[in-house]
Amino acid sequence: MKHVEKFTGRTRALTGGALVAAVALGGFGAFSAAAAPAPATPAVPAAASAAQADAKNRNLTQSTHLTVDAATRAAQAALDAAEKENQRVSVAVVDRNGNTLVTLRGDGAGPQSYESAEKKAYTAVSWNAPTSELAKRLEQVPNLKDIPGTLFLGGGAPVTAKGAPVAGIGVAGAPSGDLDEKFARAGAAALGK
């Protein structure tokens, strides 16, 4: 079995930046090598110099993302909460950008529940609010429902870190949005344990 290391988003960004810098410098070196011999320079790890450059760049921002492990725990907790009440649901967890991290379709969940769960999760993270609250906003702004990929029904809950949204959990398939949202909140609560 291969050993697979987990890298944080920052590590991936630094490694990717170092790789781009190495390729760019390598290409530059190949073109300028014929002009004059390069003086000897002390070896500086590319990742270290990229980290220093990133720390000084005020045009960049950092964001927090939920790990796949955490998303899986949250989805399973939501599914478990639904199963305790004999509800057949699907659960989806999306990241801050609305990309699906995990989906679980419970035994016997309806075919529509899978897509509905993803849309509820996306809607919750997009507005950093439970979808039941967002559904109430439709009374004042009915065209909100026209935004692609959204679903303004109870069943979506945001996940926050330091007050900012980092993920959304959507549940669909129970007889009411209130139940779906109860299970989504159980998934979010599992992340605090």
Backbone as ProteinMPNN parsed JSONL, in Angstrom:
{"seq_chain_A": "MKHVEKFTGRTRALTGGALVAAVALGGFGAFSAAAAPAPATPAVPAAASAAQADAKNRNLTQSTHLTVDAATRAAQAALDAAEKENQRVSVAVVDRNGNTLVTLRGDGAGPQSYESAEKKAYTAVSWNAPTSELAKRLEQVPNLKDIPGTLFLGGGAPVTAKGAPVAGIGVAGAPSGDLDEKFARAGAAALGK", "coords_chain_A": {"N_chain_A": [[0.853, -1.182, 0.0], [0.609, 2.171, -0.865], [2.063, 5.047, 0.651], [0.345, 7.941, 1.289], [0.627, 11.33, 1.473], [-1.008, 14.012, 3.15], [-1.667, 17.236, 2.072], [-1.896, 20.652, 2.979], [-3.938, 23.37, 1.764], [-2.355, 25.638, 1.618], [0.217, 24.545, 1.544], [0.073, 23.198, -0.9], [-0.267, 25.421, -2.578], [2.13, 26.813, -2.141], [3.974, 24.898, -2.996], [3.165, 24.598, -5.659], [3.635, 27.222, -6.563], [6.392, 27.31, -6.234], [7.152, 25.399, -8.101], [6.302, 26.586, -10.516], [7.953, 28.833, -10.457], [10.448, 27.568, -10.572], [10.349, 26.335, -13.096], [10.052, 28.606, -14.72], [12.421, 30.013, -14.102], [14.236, 28.1, -14.868], [13.82, 27.99, -17.65], [14.547, 30.614, -18.28], [17.215, 30.537, -17.497], [18.23, 28.708, -19.339], [18.124, 30.181, -21.689], [19.775, 32.351, -21.132], [22.196, 31.232, -20.52], [24.024, 30.925, -22.554], [24.953, 33.466, -22.937], [26.573, 34.409, -20.768], [28.589, 32.965, -18.18], [26.956, 31.806, -15.253], [27.171, 33.24, -12.015], [28.199, 31.598, -8.989], [25.708, 30.797, -6.652], [24.333, 30.735, -3.364], [22.522, 27.846, -2.33], [19.09, 28.116, -2.183], [16.144, 26.979, -0.988], [13.445, 26.613, -3.241], [10.772, 26.68, -2.409], [10.946, 28.074, 0.004], [11.754, 30.656, -0.831], [9.525, 31.281, -2.386], [7.583, 31.333, -0.41], [8.4, 33.541, 1.061], [8.039, 35.537, -0.852], [5.266, 35.372, -1.234], [4.334, 36.119, 1.313], [4.869, 38.798, 1.331], [3.278, 39.854, -0.636], [0.672, 41.881, -1.141], [-1.495, 41.611, -2.686], [-2.616, 39.177, -2.511], [-4.759, 36.822, -0.872], [-5.691, 34.779, 1.91], [-7.57, 31.806, 2.394], [-9.778, 29.68, 4.245], [-10.345, 26.235, 4.103], [-12.49, 23.41, 4.232], [-11.444, 20.169, 5.13], [-11.349, 17.058, 3.283], [-11.672, 14.865, 4.941], [-12.993, 16.042, 7.166], [-15.314, 16.951, 5.882], [-16.423, 14.521, 5.131], [-16.936, 13.367, 7.652], [-18.866, 15.184, 8.573], [-20.917, 14.833, 6.673], [-21.558, 12.139, 7.117], [-22.453, 12.282, 9.76], [-24.764, 13.823, 9.442], [-26.276, 12.091, 7.834], [-26.499, 9.905, 9.582], [-28.026, 11.094, 11.622], [-30.435, 11.463, 10.274], [-31.112, 8.817, 9.672], [-31.594, 7.822, 12.23], [-34.071, 8.793, 12.689], [-35.541, 7.433, 10.925], [-35.515, 8.431, 8.281], [-35.083, 8.8, 4.81], [-32.57, 10.057, 3.125], [-30.432, 12.215, 1.115], [-27.137, 13.539, 1.345], [-25.059, 16.346, 0.967], [-21.885, 17.933, 0.835], [-20.343, 20.943, 0.279], [-17.524, 22.955, -0.733], [-16.11, 26.224, 0.075], [-16.189, 27.479, -2.372], [-18.294, 26.325, -3.598], [-17.874, 23.878, -4.736], [-18.422, 20.41, -4.919], [-17.591, 18.367, -2.246], [-18.219, 15.995, -0.857], [-20.722, 13.545, -1.254], [-23.44, 11.724, -0.043], [-25.694, 9.192, -0.507], [-28.396, 8.071, 1.069], [-29.727, 4.84, 1.938], [-32.508, 4.024, 0.055], [-33.173, 6.657, -0.529], [-34.77, 9.172, -2.462], [-34.503, 9.719, -6.041], [-34.343, 12.423, -6.759], [-33.259, 13.636, -4.581], [-30.485, 13.723, -4.38], [-29.377, 15.693, -6.161], [-30.806, 17.883, -5.184], [-29.829, 18.107, -2.566], [-27.165, 18.899, -3.05], [-27.609, 21.411, -4.244], [-28.859, 22.789, -2.148], [-26.774, 22.856, -0.273], [-24.913, 24.398, -1.683], [-26.345, 26.805, -1.896], [-26.561, 27.532, 0.813], [-23.845, 27.979, 1.566], [-23.182, 29.987, -0.204], [-24.616, 32.269, 0.612], [-24.048, 32.245, 3.275], [-25.914, 31.406, 5.196], [-28.641, 29.637, 6.743], [-30.741, 27.698, 4.622], [-33.474, 27.794, 5.086], [-33.922, 30.318, 6.17], [-33.15, 31.827, 3.995], [-35.107, 31.14, 2.169], [-37.263, 32.581, 3.106], [-36.53, 35.126, 2.335], [-37.249, 35.236, -0.28], [-39.747, 36.312, -0.503], [-39.416, 39.071, -0.491], [-37.543, 39.388, -2.523], [-38.121, 37.887, -5.15], [-36.805, 37.005, -7.467], [-34.423, 35.86, -6.715], [-34.484, 33.116, -6.731], [-33.899, 32.495, -9.309], [-31.212, 32.302, -9.69], [-28.634, 30.394, -10.973], [-28.051, 27.008, -9.955], [-28.924, 27.177, -7.351], [-31.11, 26.501, -4.525], [-33.852, 27.33, -2.848], [-34.992, 26.135, -0.374], [-35.734, 24.76, 2.827], [-33.093, 22.998, 4.453], [-30.415, 23.346, 4.053], [-27.287, 24.166, 5.512], [-24.846, 26.481, 6.603], [-21.278, 26.196, 7.106], [-19.0, 27.63, 9.232], [-15.9, 29.35, 9.837], [-14.123, 31.311, 11.974], [-16.056, 33.264, 11.595], [-16.438, 33.364, 8.86], [-17.777, 31.855, 5.886], [-17.0, 28.464, 5.158], [-17.874, 26.138, 4.123], [-20.766, 24.291, 2.975], [-23.602, 22.422, 3.996], [-25.927, 20.248, 2.716], [-29.119, 18.731, 2.871], [-31.521, 16.497, 1.642], [-34.713, 15.02, 1.033], [-36.228, 14.235, 3.23], [-39.581, 14.462, 4.65], [-40.038, 17.191, 5.099], [-38.598, 20.485, 4.795], [-37.736, 21.486, 7.194], [-37.002, 19.221, 8.689], [-34.944, 18.234, 7.021], [-33.123, 20.343, 7.309], [-32.586, 20.202, 10.026], [-31.099, 17.861, 10.116], [-28.941, 18.62, 8.533], [-27.819, 20.561, 10.152], [-27.015, 18.944, 12.241], [-24.92, 17.643, 11.02], [-23.152, 19.812, 10.647], [-22.698, 20.445, 13.309], [-21.228, 18.256, 14.125], [-18.696, 18.845, 13.333], [-17.65, 20.469, 15.224], [-16.821, 18.88, 17.247]], "CA_chain_A": [[0.0, 0.0, 0.0], [1.405, 3.392, -0.944], [1.847, 6.061, 1.685], [-0.084, 9.178, 0.669], [0.656, 12.421, 2.43], [-2.02, 15.036, 2.961], [-1.102, 18.569, 2.033], [-2.859, 21.727, 3.161], [-4.058, 24.234, 0.596], [-1.205, 26.537, 1.59], [1.366, 23.763, 1.092], [-0.09, 22.994, -2.344], [-0.032, 26.702, -3.244], [3.558, 27.096, -2.086], [4.656, 23.939, -3.852], [2.839, 24.965, -7.032], [4.367, 28.454, -6.862], [7.808, 26.965, -6.37], [7.298, 24.684, -9.36], [6.206, 27.575, -11.589], [9.176, 29.631, -10.397], [11.568, 26.745, -11.029], [10.232, 26.178, -14.55], [10.332, 29.903, -15.327], [13.845, 30.287, -13.949], [14.961, 27.121, -15.691], [13.733, 28.467, -19.028], [15.352, 31.819, -18.366], [18.613, 30.122, -17.406], [18.618, 28.062, -20.596], [18.311, 31.205, -22.705], [20.86, 33.259, -20.789], [23.43, 30.496, -20.256], [24.958, 31.133, -23.656], [25.469, 34.828, -22.883], [27.663, 34.525, -19.799], [28.469, 31.962, -17.134], [26.258, 32.276, -14.065], [27.975, 33.177, -10.797], [27.722, 30.633, -7.997], [24.841, 31.38, -5.628], [24.004, 29.747, -2.345], [21.276, 27.124, -2.597], [17.938, 28.546, -1.403], [14.992, 26.187, -1.421], [12.469, 27.39, -4.005], [9.565, 26.852, -1.601], [11.204, 29.11, 0.995], [11.716, 31.963, -1.474], [8.144, 31.522, -2.787], [6.843, 31.686, 0.797], [8.753, 34.911, 1.39], [7.392, 36.402, -1.829], [3.828, 35.369, -0.956], [4.081, 36.844, 2.551], [4.997, 40.23, 1.063], [2.356, 40.249, -1.687], [-0.6, 42.345, -0.567], [-2.559, 41.317, -3.648], [-3.09, 37.821, -2.253], [-5.508, 36.607, 0.359], [-5.755, 33.382, 2.302], [-8.9, 31.353, 2.795], [-9.805, 28.421, 4.965], [-11.172, 25.239, 3.434], [-12.792, 22.189, 4.967], [-10.749, 19.004, 4.58], [-12.227, 15.978, 2.834], [-11.986, 14.081, 6.149], [-14.014, 16.757, 7.933], [-16.543, 16.935, 5.083], [-16.97, 13.164, 5.219], [-17.499, 13.23, 9.004], [-20.09, 15.982, 8.641], [-21.94, 14.172, 5.854], [-21.974, 10.906, 7.794], [-23.229, 12.67, 10.943], [-26.088, 14.228, 8.968], [-26.967, 10.876, 7.393], [-26.809, 9.144, 10.796], [-29.139, 11.771, 12.307], [-31.649, 11.17, 9.503], [-31.433, 7.389, 9.823], [-32.156, 7.623, 13.577], [-35.489, 9.16, 12.61], [-36.084, 6.642, 9.808], [-35.668, 9.264, 7.091], [-34.218, 8.411, 3.686], [-32.098, 11.331, 2.575], [-29.094, 12.372, 0.548], [-26.39, 14.615, 1.994], [-23.949, 16.875, 0.173], [-21.053, 18.949, 1.464], [-19.598, 21.701, -0.722], [-16.526, 23.855, -0.159], [-16.423, 27.652, 0.027], [-16.419, 27.864, -3.761], [-19.454, 25.61, -4.105], [-17.478, 22.596, -5.324], [-18.841, 19.287, -4.088], [-16.534, 17.592, -1.596], [-18.738, 14.677, -0.49], [-22.17, 13.303, -1.294], [-23.855, 10.406, 0.427], [-27.101, 8.924, -0.771], [-28.846, 7.055, 2.008], [-30.532, 3.736, 1.403], [-33.901, 4.354, -0.204], [-33.393, 8.08, -0.81], [-35.329, 9.413, -3.786], [-33.521, 10.135, -7.046], [-34.232, 13.874, -6.789], [-32.634, 14.138, -3.352], [-29.045, 13.898, -4.568], [-29.145, 17.024, -6.736], [-31.38, 18.879, -4.271], [-28.9, 18.273, -1.443], [-26.029, 19.706, -3.526], [-28.059, 22.79, -4.451], [-29.078, 23.39, -0.83], [-25.451, 23.12, 0.306], [-24.363, 25.518, -2.45], [-27.094, 28.001, -1.522], [-26.201, 27.886, 2.194], [-22.498, 28.547, 1.635], [-23.142, 31.21, -1.005], [-25.149, 33.38, 1.396], [-23.658, 32.05, 4.67], [-27.139, 31.393, 5.997], [-29.468, 28.446, 6.53], [-31.627, 27.896, 3.476], [-34.836, 28.136, 5.544], [-33.931, 31.781, 6.271], [-33.067, 32.37, 2.642], [-36.412, 30.938, 1.528], [-38.112, 33.693, 3.541], [-36.132, 36.323, 1.582], [-37.883, 35.211, -1.596], [-40.935, 37.159, -0.469], [-38.991, 40.425, -0.851], [-36.744, 39.348, -3.755], [-38.486, 36.596, -5.741], [-35.905, 36.562, -8.539], [-33.274, 35.125, -6.162], [-34.621, 31.706, -7.118], [-33.436, 32.334, -10.691], [-29.752, 32.168, -9.731], [-28.314, 28.996, -11.296], [-27.434, 26.136, -8.964], [-29.436, 27.405, -6.003], [-32.407, 25.942, -4.17], [-34.296, 28.042, -1.655], [-35.851, 25.308, 0.467], [-35.047, 24.355, 4.046], [-32.273, 21.799, 4.342], [-29.006, 23.692, 3.887], [-26.686, 24.873, 6.647], [-23.456, 26.862, 6.345], [-20.23, 25.876, 8.076], [-18.145, 28.814, 9.29], [-14.668, 29.379, 10.63], [-13.789, 32.709, 12.242], [-17.116, 34.103, 11.069], [-16.526, 33.312, 7.399], [-18.227, 30.546, 5.41], [-15.974, 27.586, 4.595], [-18.542, 24.997, 3.494], [-22.205, 24.202, 3.141], [-24.112, 21.054, 4.083], [-27.299, 20.189, 2.254], [-29.819, 17.46, 3.059], [-32.8, 16.475, 0.936], [-35.388, 13.733, 0.996], [-37.178, 14.087, 4.337], [-40.882, 15.028, 4.279], [-40.085, 18.651, 5.215], [-37.327, 21.196, 4.825], [-37.315, 21.63, 8.593], [-36.277, 17.997, 9.05], [-33.691, 18.24, 6.263], [-32.202, 21.304, 7.906], [-32.192, 19.65, 11.327], [-30.033, 16.887, 9.861], [-27.778, 19.375, 8.043], [-27.21, 21.194, 11.339], [-26.324, 17.87, 12.984], [-23.648, 17.461, 10.328], [-22.288, 20.948, 10.969], [-22.332, 20.347, 14.728], [-20.219, 17.208, 14.272], [-17.374, 19.402, 13.07], [-17.177, 21.134, 16.437], [-16.45, 17.882, 18.261]], "C_chain_A": [[0.893, 1.237, 0.0], [1.064, 4.318, 0.211], [1.497, 7.361, 0.968], [-0.101, 10.251, 1.736], [-0.456, 13.405, 2.111], [-1.333, 16.389, 3.014], [-2.21, 19.584, 2.245], [-2.908, 22.546, 1.889], [-2.856, 25.153, 0.479], [0.03, 25.796, 1.092], [1.278, 23.532, -0.403], [0.206, 24.279, -3.095], [1.455, 27.028, -3.264], [4.336, 26.17, -3.001], [4.409, 24.271, -5.32], [3.572, 26.217, -7.452], [5.842, 28.186, -7.059], [8.063, 26.264, -7.695], [7.251, 25.645, -10.533], [7.478, 28.415, -11.627], [10.368, 28.845, -10.929], [11.534, 26.577, -12.541], [10.58, 27.482, -15.243], [11.815, 30.223, -15.246], [14.683, 29.326, -14.786], [14.96, 27.534, -17.149], [14.574, 29.701, -19.226], [16.834, 31.469, -18.357], [19.09, 29.482, -18.693], [18.879, 29.096, -21.673], [19.498, 32.1, -22.397], [22.18, 32.552, -20.554], [24.456, 30.727, -21.349], [25.596, 32.508, -23.581], [26.652, 34.954, -21.941], [27.502, 33.433, -18.749], [27.815, 32.575, -15.893], [27.17, 32.194, -12.857], [27.364, 32.173, -9.832], [26.879, 31.359, -6.957], [24.547, 30.316, -4.592], [22.656, 29.11, -2.667], [20.188, 27.597, -1.637], [16.768, 27.708, -1.882], [13.948, 27.074, -2.094], [11.215, 27.655, -3.187], [9.748, 27.965, -0.575], [11.146, 30.483, 0.359], [10.303, 32.289, -1.943], [7.313, 31.953, -1.582], [7.139, 33.128, 1.19], [8.068, 35.884, 0.432], [5.897, 36.491, -1.555], [3.501, 36.192, 0.282], [4.098, 38.351, 2.313], [3.975, 40.73, 0.048], [1.002, 40.611, -1.09], [-1.773, 42.123, -1.513], [-3.149, 39.933, -3.438], [-3.861, 37.776, -0.946], [-5.497, 35.116, 0.667], [-7.185, 33.037, 2.662], [-8.779, 29.996, 3.45], [-10.755, 27.477, 4.249], [-11.345, 24.022, 4.332], [-12.038, 21.029, 4.32], [-11.772, 17.96, 4.137], [-12.609, 15.104, 4.026], [-13.111, 14.739, 6.949], [-15.35, 16.75, 7.19], [-17.216, 15.569, 5.16], [-17.601, 12.918, 6.583], [-18.824, 13.972, 9.115], [-21.222, 15.314, 7.862], [-22.459, 12.921, 6.544], [-22.811, 11.223, 9.031], [-24.639, 13.095, 10.549], [-26.906, 13.01, 8.547], [-27.378, 10.028, 8.596], [-28.001, 9.753, 11.541], [-30.458, 11.477, 11.596], [-32.073, 9.716, 9.695], [-32.019, 7.079, 11.198], [-33.647, 7.936, 13.603], [-36.17, 8.481, 11.414], [-36.37, 7.467, 8.557], [-34.645, 8.842, 6.038], [-33.813, 9.677, 2.943], [-30.764, 11.17, 1.846], [-28.461, 13.578, 1.224], [-25.271, 15.049, 1.054], [-23.202, 17.913, 1.003], [-20.252, 19.61, 0.35], [-18.591, 22.605, -0.023], [-16.958, 25.308, -0.339], [-16.756, 28.114, -1.384], [-17.606, 27.141, -4.383], [-19.138, 24.293, -4.79], [-17.844, 21.458, -4.376], [-17.629, 18.535, -3.561], [-16.987, 16.159, -1.357], [-20.243, 14.657, -0.738], [-22.413, 11.874, -0.828], [-25.339, 10.262, 0.14], [-27.507, 7.774, 0.141], [-29.671, 5.99, 1.32], [-31.976, 4.192, 1.239], [-34.191, 5.814, -0.477], [-33.873, 8.249, -2.247], [-34.286, 9.939, -4.763], [-33.332, 11.652, -7.117], [-33.417, 14.42, -5.623], [-31.155, 14.443, -3.518], [-28.736, 15.313, -5.064], [-29.675, 18.12, -5.82], [-30.442, 19.149, -3.097], [-27.709, 19.141, -1.856], [-26.43, 21.173, -3.682], [-28.314, 23.5, -3.122], [-27.754, 23.734, -0.163], [-24.823, 24.339, -0.358], [-25.032, 26.831, -2.04], [-26.696, 28.47, -0.126], [-24.825, 28.528, 2.277], [-22.415, 29.864, 0.863], [-23.599, 32.431, -0.215], [-24.802, 33.275, 2.873], [-24.863, 32.124, 5.605], [-27.877, 30.082, 5.758], [-30.472, 28.71, 5.41], [-33.071, 28.185, 3.886], [-34.969, 29.65, 5.688], [-33.923, 32.412, 4.891], [-34.387, 32.219, 1.902], [-37.371, 32.071, 1.894], [-37.787, 34.975, 2.771], [-36.773, 36.376, 0.199], [-39.13, 36.084, -1.646], [-40.59, 38.585, -0.903], [-38.277, 40.451, -2.218], [-37.0, 38.017, -4.454], [-37.536, 36.108, -6.837], [-34.618, 35.915, -8.019], [-33.292, 33.67, -6.619], [-34.116, 31.434, -8.526], [-31.923, 32.183, -10.796], [-29.407, 30.7, -9.936], [-27.644, 28.252, -10.135], [-27.963, 26.274, -7.557], [-30.78, 26.722, -5.803], [-32.813, 26.534, -2.826], [-35.383, 27.268, -0.928], [-35.061, 24.956, 1.716], [-34.255, 23.075, 3.827], [-30.8, 22.075, 4.141], [-28.5, 24.469, 5.077], [-25.245, 25.245, 6.293], [-22.535, 26.351, 7.449], [-19.278, 27.061, 8.054], [-16.899, 28.564, 10.124], [-14.273, 30.845, 10.754], [-14.782, 33.65, 11.581], [-17.295, 34.077, 9.563], [-16.991, 31.928, 6.954], [-17.08, 29.75, 4.806], [-16.579, 26.394, 3.877], [-20.038, 25.134, 3.679], [-22.604, 22.745, 3.179], [-25.577, 21.103, 3.664], [-27.871, 18.802, 2.447], [-31.147, 17.564, 2.335], [-33.384, 15.073, 0.988], [-36.367, 13.497, 2.122], [-38.498, 14.753, 3.933], [-40.977, 16.548, 4.389], [-38.682, 19.232, 5.213], [-36.807, 21.384, 6.233], [-36.527, 20.408, 9.055], [-34.936, 17.935, 8.323], [-32.667, 19.156, 6.924], [-31.722, 20.865, 9.283], [-31.025, 18.684, 11.138], [-28.764, 17.585, 9.348], [-27.049, 20.039, 9.214], [-26.485, 20.156, 12.2], [-24.973, 17.587, 12.338], [-22.674, 18.563, 10.641], [-21.809, 20.867, 12.417], [-21.254, 19.295, 14.947], [-18.812, 17.737, 14.032], [-16.794, 20.088, 14.281], [-16.694, 20.186, 17.508], [-15.007, 17.493, 18.148]], "O_chain_A": [[1.832, 1.326, 0.791], [-0.073, 4.362, 0.682], [2.267, 7.833, 0.131], [-0.754, 10.11, 2.77], [-0.806, 13.609, 0.949], [-0.517, 16.651, 3.898], [-3.326, 19.41, 1.756], [-2.029, 22.436, 1.034], [-2.383, 25.423, -0.625], [0.807, 26.342, 0.309], [2.279, 23.651, -1.11], [0.86, 24.247, -4.138], [1.983, 27.469, -4.285], [5.251, 26.603, -3.702], [5.333, 24.232, -6.133], [4.082, 26.289, -8.57], [6.473, 28.763, -7.945], [9.081, 26.51, -8.341], [8.064, 25.542, -11.451], [8.02, 28.679, -12.7], [11.203, 29.389, -11.652], [12.57, 26.665, -13.199], [11.311, 27.487, -16.233], [12.404, 30.664, -16.233], [15.714, 29.706, -15.341], [15.988, 27.441, -17.819], [15.253, 29.826, -20.245], [17.617, 32.036, -19.119], [20.233, 29.687, -19.101], [19.773, 28.907, -22.497], [20.168, 32.566, -23.319], [23.203, 33.219, -20.4], [25.656, 30.722, -21.074], [26.688, 32.701, -24.116], [27.655, 35.566, -22.307], [26.379, 33.02, -18.462], [28.092, 33.719, -15.533], [27.871, 31.198, -12.678], [26.158, 31.929, -9.856], [27.278, 32.403, -6.441], [24.515, 29.126, -4.907], [21.763, 29.761, -3.21], [20.342, 27.492, -0.42], [16.437, 27.729, -3.067], [13.607, 28.144, -1.59], [10.65, 28.746, -3.263], [8.814, 28.72, -0.308], [10.554, 31.397, 0.933], [9.905, 33.454, -1.909], [6.447, 32.82, -1.696], [6.239, 33.858, 1.605], [7.576, 36.931, 0.853], [5.319, 37.575, -1.636], [2.49, 36.894, 0.302], [3.416, 39.098, 3.015], [3.825, 41.941, -0.108], [0.279, 39.747, -0.594], [-2.917, 42.418, -1.168], [-4.096, 39.557, -4.129], [-3.642, 38.581, -0.041], [-5.313, 34.292, -0.229], [-7.926, 33.876, 3.175], [-7.812, 29.263, 3.241], [-11.844, 27.876, 3.837], [-10.448, 23.66, 5.093], [-12.0, 20.921, 3.095], [-12.924, 17.984, 4.571], [-13.749, 14.648, 4.116], [-14.064, 14.074, 7.357], [-16.4, 16.562, 7.805], [-18.441, 15.479, 5.244], [-18.679, 12.33, 6.671], [-19.788, 13.456, 9.681], [-22.353, 15.239, 8.342], [-23.664, 12.669, 6.555], [-23.773, 10.513, 9.323], [-25.603, 12.766, 11.24], [-28.09, 12.911, 8.867], [-28.485, 9.49, 8.626], [-28.873, 9.034, 12.029], [-31.482, 11.265, 12.246], [-33.258, 9.426, 9.86], [-32.849, 6.179, 11.328], [-34.39, 7.411, 14.432], [-37.233, 8.906, 10.962], [-37.355, 7.226, 7.859], [-33.488, 8.565, 6.353], [-34.613, 10.283, 2.23], [-30.083, 10.15, 1.949], [-29.15, 14.516, 1.625], [-24.619, 14.217, 0.425], [-23.801, 18.669, 1.768], [-19.571, 18.938, -0.424], [-18.778, 22.976, 1.135], [-18.046, 25.582, -0.847], [-17.533, 29.052, -1.56], [-17.894, 27.323, -5.566], [-20.025, 23.658, -5.36], [-17.6, 21.541, -3.173], [-16.756, 18.12, -4.324], [-16.241, 15.215, -1.618], [-20.943, 15.632, -0.464], [-21.68, 10.949, -1.18], [-26.139, 11.121, 0.51], [-27.023, 6.651, 0.001], [-30.242, 6.216, 0.253], [-32.589, 4.689, 2.184], [-35.354, 6.183, -0.643], [-33.421, 7.537, -3.143], [-33.294, 10.54, -4.351], [-32.258, 12.116, -7.5], [-32.936, 15.552, -5.68], [-30.63, 15.339, -2.856], [-27.938, 16.034, -4.466], [-29.054, 19.176, -5.695], [-30.281, 20.297, -2.682], [-27.29, 20.018, -1.101], [-25.68, 22.07, -3.297], [-28.015, 24.687, -2.988], [-27.627, 24.794, 0.45], [-24.269, 25.207, 0.317], [-24.359, 27.846, -1.858], [-26.512, 29.667, 0.098], [-24.651, 29.521, 2.984], [-21.656, 30.756, 1.241], [-23.028, 33.511, -0.359], [-25.217, 34.128, 3.659], [-24.844, 32.794, 6.637], [-27.753, 29.483, 4.69], [-30.986, 29.821, 5.276], [-33.82, 28.768, 3.102], [-36.016, 30.21, 5.364], [-34.604, 33.408, 4.647], [-34.748, 33.076, 1.095], [-38.198, 32.473, 1.077], [-38.663, 35.817, 2.572], [-36.833, 37.437, -0.421], [-39.524, 36.545, -2.718], [-41.372, 39.233, -1.598], [-38.398, 41.418, -2.97], [-36.176, 37.107, -4.359], [-37.476, 34.908, -7.104], [-33.799, 35.464, -8.82], [-32.245, 33.072, -6.863], [-33.923, 30.279, -8.904], [-31.405, 31.958, -11.89], [-29.839, 29.848, -9.159], [-26.791, 28.797, -9.434], [-27.51, 25.571, -6.655], [-31.491, 26.408, -6.758], [-32.188, 26.266, -1.8], [-36.539, 27.688, -0.874], [-33.835, 24.865, 1.663], [-34.691, 22.178, 3.106], [-30.005, 21.139, 4.063], [-29.199, 25.337, 5.6], [-24.507, 24.424, 5.748], [-22.966, 26.107, 8.576], [-18.799, 27.458, 6.992], [-16.862, 27.69, 10.99], [-14.11, 31.537, 9.749], [-14.405, 34.704, 11.069], [-18.215, 34.706, 9.041], [-16.637, 30.929, 7.58], [-16.281, 30.285, 4.038], [-15.897, 25.711, 3.113], [-20.515, 25.979, 4.436], [-22.019, 21.919, 2.479], [-26.362, 21.894, 4.186], [-27.187, 17.806, 2.215], [-31.821, 18.592, 2.402], [-32.661, 14.077, 0.988], [-37.253, 12.651, 2.0], [-38.529, 15.526, 2.975], [-41.9, 17.143, 3.833], [-37.712, 18.568, 5.578], [-35.597, 21.438, 6.457], [-35.507, 20.54, 9.732], [-33.912, 17.622, 8.929], [-31.5, 18.796, 7.079], [-30.58, 21.127, 9.661], [-30.073, 18.694, 11.919], [-27.65, 17.186, 9.689], [-25.819, 20.071, 9.256], [-25.462, 20.458, 12.814], [-23.993, 17.322, 13.034], [-21.494, 18.301, 10.877], [-20.656, 21.181, 12.716], [-20.445, 19.428, 15.866], [-17.839, 17.134, 14.484], [-15.58, 20.275, 14.369], [-16.214, 20.616, 18.557], [-14.528, 16.665, 18.923]]}, "name": "protein", "num_of_chains": 1, "seq": "MKHVEKFTGRTRALTGGALVAAVALGGFGAFSAAAAPAPATPAVPAAASAAQADAKNRNLTQSTHLTVDAATRAAQAALDAAEKENQRVSVAVVDRNGNTLVTLRGDGAGPQSYESAEKKAYTAVSWNAPTSELAKRLEQVPNLKDIPGTLFLGGGAPVTAKGAPVAGIGVAGAPSGDLDEKFARAGAAALGK"}
